[in-house]
């Protein structure tokens, strides 16, 4: 999610030496090719680069957090009662099935015996918030940014769980992180954001 990405890169804007930031959003596999060719310094992802990737890259675990479920106020009030059972057959706006968060949610739904009614699979986290504002379904957001997401989009919390985790990784072309901006990103994420 863009708000998490911002929180991760936020410390580079405070560095004594100014840094120019270029942010791309595309398939992780495409970015890993650019990373291996040293055309990128870092890739942020919600899962590690798999061993099947044909590039020499290194995963650096930044942290993880639970998941908070949100919806527009009227739907949230209804689903807050008897959470998480209330999610059974409730309208859901979920990330795409190939995302780490979606796989984690599916495992949690199965473990809790909940089967939400899938209204949409959305790749863009900003667009999923827009659909949730319209009352089309509940969404799952990383707990670390749940309050900000709610305040920014007018969504209300209906419940949360630490049993469903979203993980975050910095992927680099080097085993040891030496770039000052990359060091600032990983240090801040590990100590303050997810610590």
mmCIF file of C-alpha atoms in Angstrom:
data_model
loop_
_atom_site.group_PDB
_atom_site.id
_atom_site.type_symbol
_atom_site.label_atom_id
_atom_site.label_comp_id
_atom_site.label_asym_id
_atom_site.label_seq_id
_atom_site.Cartn_x
_atom_site.Cartn_y
_atom_site.Cartn_z
ATOM 1 C CA UNK A 1 0.000 0.000 0.000
ATOM 2 C CA UNK A 2 1.165 3.494 -0.861
ATOM 3 C CA UNK A 3 0.825 4.777 2.705
ATOM 4 C CA UNK A 4 3.079 1.978 3.978
ATOM 5 C CA UNK A 5 5.548 2.647 1.148
ATOM 6 C CA UNK A 6 5.654 6.296 2.172
ATOM 7 C CA UNK A 7 6.236 5.413 5.830
ATOM 8 C CA UNK A 8 9.099 3.117 4.763
ATOM 9 C CA UNK A 9 10.868 5.699 2.578
ATOM 10 C CA UNK A 10 10.061 8.710 4.789
ATOM 11 C CA UNK A 11 13.495 8.809 6.544
ATOM 12 C CA UNK A 12 15.364 9.517 3.305
ATOM 13 C CA UNK A 13 13.764 12.936 3.128
ATOM 14 C CA UNK A 14 15.441 13.787 6.451
ATOM 15 C CA UNK A 15 19.013 12.898 5.404
ATOM 16 C CA UNK A 16 21.699 15.584 5.656
ATOM 17 C CA UNK A 17 22.780 14.806 2.092
ATOM 18 C CA UNK A 18 19.834 15.483 -0.247
ATOM 19 C CA UNK A 19 18.585 12.467 -2.187
ATOM 20 C CA UNK A 20 16.549 12.435 -5.365
ATOM 21 C CA UNK A 21 13.824 9.793 -5.236
ATOM 22 C CA UNK A 22 12.350 8.018 -8.242
ATOM 23 C CA UNK A 23 9.490 5.677 -7.376
ATOM 24 C CA UNK A 24 8.064 3.106 -9.767
ATOM 25 C CA UNK A 25 5.092 0.845 -9.363
ATOM 26 C CA UNK A 26 5.124 -2.212 -11.600
ATOM 27 C CA UNK A 27 5.511 -5.963 -11.407
ATOM 28 C CA UNK A 28 8.126 -7.032 -8.870
ATOM 29 C CA UNK A 29 9.666 -9.393 -11.430
ATOM 30 C CA UNK A 30 10.282 -6.468 -13.809
ATOM 31 C CA UNK A 31 11.823 -4.388 -11.033
ATOM 32 C CA UNK A 32 14.105 -7.225 -9.990
ATOM 33 C CA UNK A 33 15.600 -7.308 -13.493
ATOM 34 C CA UNK A 34 16.300 -3.569 -13.225
ATOM 35 C CA UNK A 35 17.685 -4.062 -9.715
ATOM 36 C CA UNK A 36 20.064 -6.822 -10.821
ATOM 37 C CA UNK A 37 21.322 -4.498 -13.588
ATOM 38 C CA UNK A 38 21.959 -1.781 -10.948
ATOM 39 C CA UNK A 39 19.394 0.577 -12.510
ATOM 40 C CA UNK A 40 17.487 0.596 -9.195
ATOM 41 C CA UNK A 41 18.819 0.792 -5.657
ATOM 42 C CA UNK A 42 15.957 -0.943 -3.864
ATOM 43 C CA UNK A 43 12.654 -2.734 -4.408
ATOM 44 C CA UNK A 44 9.962 -2.713 -1.704
ATOM 45 C CA UNK A 45 7.669 -5.732 -1.713
ATOM 46 C CA UNK A 46 5.181 -7.598 0.468
ATOM 47 C CA UNK A 47 7.016 -10.884 -0.010
ATOM 48 C CA UNK A 48 10.610 -11.924 -0.618
ATOM 49 C CA UNK A 49 11.988 -12.419 -4.103
ATOM 50 C CA UNK A 50 11.605 -16.106 -4.807
ATOM 51 C CA UNK A 51 14.556 -18.365 -5.390
ATOM 52 C CA UNK A 52 13.189 -18.943 -8.895
ATOM 53 C CA UNK A 53 13.957 -15.358 -9.900
ATOM 54 C CA UNK A 54 16.634 -15.239 -12.551
ATOM 55 C CA UNK A 55 18.517 -12.374 -10.893
ATOM 56 C CA UNK A 56 21.097 -12.130 -8.147
ATOM 57 C CA UNK A 57 19.157 -10.238 -5.477
ATOM 58 C CA UNK A 58 18.974 -10.282 -1.684
ATOM 59 C CA UNK A 59 15.952 -10.072 0.603
ATOM 60 C CA UNK A 60 16.058 -7.871 3.697
ATOM 61 C CA UNK A 61 13.120 -8.410 6.043
ATOM 62 C CA UNK A 62 11.801 -5.047 7.251
ATOM 63 C CA UNK A 63 9.001 -6.260 9.486
ATOM 64 C CA UNK A 64 5.425 -7.385 9.671
ATOM 65 C CA UNK A 65 2.159 -6.272 11.160
ATOM 66 C CA UNK A 66 -1.361 -7.500 11.686
ATOM 67 C CA UNK A 67 -4.345 -6.637 9.538
ATOM 68 C CA UNK A 68 -7.180 -4.238 10.331
ATOM 69 C CA UNK A 69 -10.525 -4.543 8.579
ATOM 70 C CA UNK A 70 -12.239 -1.297 7.604
ATOM 71 C CA UNK A 71 -15.374 -0.140 5.827
ATOM 72 C CA UNK A 72 -17.484 2.948 5.389
ATOM 73 C CA UNK A 73 -19.177 3.870 8.694
ATOM 74 C CA UNK A 74 -22.583 2.219 8.163
ATOM 75 C CA UNK A 75 -21.146 -1.084 6.927
ATOM 76 C CA UNK A 76 -18.444 -1.016 9.633
ATOM 77 C CA UNK A 77 -21.080 -0.589 12.380
ATOM 78 C CA UNK A 78 -22.955 -3.608 11.032
ATOM 79 C CA UNK A 79 -19.859 -5.811 10.645
ATOM 80 C CA UNK A 80 -18.260 -4.762 13.941
ATOM 81 C CA UNK A 81 -20.846 -6.813 15.823
ATOM 82 C CA UNK A 82 -19.721 -10.421 16.222
ATOM 83 C CA UNK A 83 -16.405 -9.888 14.392
ATOM 84 C CA UNK A 84 -14.929 -11.977 12.718
ATOM 85 C CA UNK A 85 -18.033 -14.145 12.177
ATOM 86 C CA UNK A 86 -19.783 -11.064 10.791
ATOM 87 C CA UNK A 87 -17.479 -11.235 7.751
ATOM 88 C CA UNK A 88 -19.185 -14.448 6.639
ATOM 89 C CA UNK A 89 -20.986 -13.607 3.364
ATOM 90 C CA UNK A 90 -20.167 -9.907 3.861
ATOM 91 C CA UNK A 91 -19.121 -7.968 0.744
ATOM 92 C CA UNK A 92 -15.323 -7.956 0.435
ATOM 93 C CA UNK A 93 -12.896 -5.910 -1.639
ATOM 94 C CA UNK A 94 -9.672 -7.883 -1.613
ATOM 95 C CA UNK A 95 -6.214 -7.552 -3.133
ATOM 96 C CA UNK A 96 -5.379 -9.733 -6.122
ATOM 97 C CA UNK A 97 -4.883 -13.442 -5.487
ATOM 98 C CA UNK A 98 -1.166 -13.239 -6.341
ATOM 99 C CA UNK A 99 -0.395 -10.855 -3.450
ATOM 100 C CA UNK A 100 1.112 -11.876 -0.136
ATOM 101 C CA UNK A 101 -1.679 -10.159 1.783
ATOM 102 C CA UNK A 102 -4.376 -12.018 -0.148
ATOM 103 C CA UNK A 103 -2.771 -15.396 0.548
ATOM 104 C CA UNK A 104 -2.504 -14.510 4.232
ATOM 105 C CA UNK A 105 -6.151 -13.387 4.302
ATOM 106 C CA UNK A 106 -7.337 -16.576 2.607
ATOM 107 C CA UNK A 107 -5.527 -18.704 5.219
ATOM 108 C CA UNK A 108 -7.063 -16.639 8.021
ATOM 109 C CA UNK A 109 -10.556 -16.817 6.503
ATOM 110 C CA UNK A 110 -10.222 -20.594 6.282
ATOM 111 C CA UNK A 111 -8.890 -20.923 9.846
ATOM 112 C CA UNK A 112 -11.746 -18.832 11.254
ATOM 113 C CA UNK A 113 -14.422 -20.454 9.081
ATOM 114 C CA UNK A 114 -15.299 -17.157 7.403
ATOM 115 C CA UNK A 115 -16.309 -16.974 3.736
ATOM 116 C CA UNK A 116 -16.821 -13.382 2.638
ATOM 117 C CA UNK A 117 -18.631 -12.602 -0.632
ATOM 118 C CA UNK A 118 -15.969 -11.367 -3.050
ATOM 119 C CA UNK A 119 -17.189 -8.180 -4.713
ATOM 120 C CA UNK A 120 -13.887 -7.283 -6.335
ATOM 121 C CA UNK A 121 -10.211 -8.115 -6.614
ATOM 122 C CA UNK A 122 -8.309 -4.861 -6.822
ATOM 123 C CA UNK A 123 -4.615 -4.412 -7.596
ATOM 124 C CA UNK A 124 -4.339 -0.703 -6.754
ATOM 125 C CA UNK A 125 -4.575 0.015 -2.994
ATOM 126 C CA UNK A 126 -5.705 3.605 -3.631
ATOM 127 C CA UNK A 127 -8.581 2.409 -5.816
ATOM 128 C CA UNK A 128 -9.666 -0.199 -3.274
ATOM 129 C CA UNK A 129 -10.061 2.638 -0.729
ATOM 130 C CA UNK A 130 -12.275 4.567 -3.164
ATOM 131 C CA UNK A 131 -14.521 1.525 -3.626
ATOM 132 C CA UNK A 132 -14.704 0.997 0.142
ATOM 133 C CA UNK A 133 -15.751 4.637 0.668
ATOM 134 C CA UNK A 134 -18.706 3.954 -1.628
ATOM 135 C CA UNK A 135 -19.833 1.137 0.694
ATOM 136 C CA UNK A 136 -19.142 -1.657 -1.779
ATOM 137 C CA UNK A 137 -17.393 -3.833 0.794
ATOM 138 C CA UNK A 138 -14.897 -4.136 3.609
ATOM 139 C CA UNK A 139 -11.144 -3.957 3.033
ATOM 140 C CA UNK A 140 -8.062 -5.198 4.874
ATOM 141 C CA UNK A 141 -5.229 -2.754 5.579
ATOM 142 C CA UNK A 142 -1.920 -3.155 7.391
ATOM 143 C CA UNK A 143 -2.539 -2.272 11.043
ATOM 144 C CA UNK A 144 0.530 -0.037 11.028
ATOM 145 C CA UNK A 145 -1.367 2.488 8.831
ATOM 146 C CA UNK A 146 -4.986 1.690 9.760
ATOM 147 C CA UNK A 147 -5.601 4.920 11.696
ATOM 148 C CA UNK A 148 -4.194 7.078 8.909
ATOM 149 C CA UNK A 149 -6.153 5.165 6.266
ATOM 150 C CA UNK A 150 -9.352 5.590 8.249
ATOM 151 C CA UNK A 151 -8.788 9.299 8.798
ATOM 152 C CA UNK A 152 -7.769 9.949 5.206
ATOM 153 C CA UNK A 153 -10.650 8.053 3.603
ATOM 154 C CA UNK A 154 -13.373 8.282 6.243
ATOM 155 C CA UNK A 155 -13.342 4.534 6.907
ATOM 156 C CA UNK A 156 -14.048 2.950 10.273
ATOM 157 C CA UNK A 157 -12.440 -0.063 11.893
ATOM 158 C CA UNK A 158 -14.607 -3.122 12.279
ATOM 159 C CA UNK A 159 -11.955 -5.423 13.725
ATOM 160 C CA UNK A 160 -8.357 -6.552 13.514
ATOM 161 C CA UNK A 161 -6.219 -9.623 13.889
ATOM 162 C CA UNK A 162 -2.560 -10.330 14.458
ATOM 163 C CA UNK A 163 -3.096 -13.901 13.232
ATOM 164 C CA UNK A 164 -3.105 -12.584 9.667
ATOM 165 C CA UNK A 165 0.223 -10.911 8.970
ATOM 166 C CA UNK A 166 1.429 -8.671 6.179
ATOM 167 C CA UNK A 167 5.162 -8.760 5.669
ATOM 168 C CA UNK A 168 7.432 -6.172 4.088
ATOM 169 C CA UNK A 169 10.806 -6.633 2.406
ATOM 170 C CA UNK A 170 13.521 -4.475 0.925
ATOM 171 C CA UNK A 171 15.172 -6.297 -1.953
ATOM 172 C CA UNK A 172 18.612 -5.187 -3.067
ATOM 173 C CA UNK A 173 21.316 -6.212 -5.515
ATOM 174 C CA UNK A 174 23.822 -6.335 -2.652
ATOM 175 C CA UNK A 175 23.911 -8.601 0.371
ATOM 176 C CA UNK A 176 25.255 -5.800 2.573
ATOM 177 C CA UNK A 177 23.378 -2.521 2.363
ATOM 178 C CA UNK A 178 25.808 0.357 1.845
ATOM 179 C CA UNK A 179 23.817 3.200 0.256
ATOM 180 C CA UNK A 180 22.994 5.756 3.025
ATOM 181 C CA UNK A 181 19.384 6.174 1.877
ATOM 182 C CA UNK A 182 18.832 2.413 1.788
ATOM 183 C CA UNK A 183 20.404 2.073 5.237
ATOM 184 C CA UNK A 184 18.096 4.805 6.573
ATOM 185 C CA UNK A 185 15.043 3.071 5.103
ATOM 186 C CA UNK A 186 15.833 -0.325 6.583
ATOM 187 C CA UNK A 187 16.925 1.002 9.969
ATOM 188 C CA UNK A 188 13.797 3.151 10.408
ATOM 189 C CA UNK A 189 11.451 0.363 9.286
ATOM 190 C CA UNK A 190 12.985 -2.206 11.618
ATOM 191 C CA UNK A 191 13.252 0.058 14.671
ATOM 192 C CA UNK A 192 10.249 2.352 14.505
ATOM 193 C CA UNK A 193 7.670 1.386 11.906
ATOM 194 C CA UNK A 194 7.514 -2.351 12.598
ATOM 195 C CA UNK A 195 9.606 -2.501 15.781
#
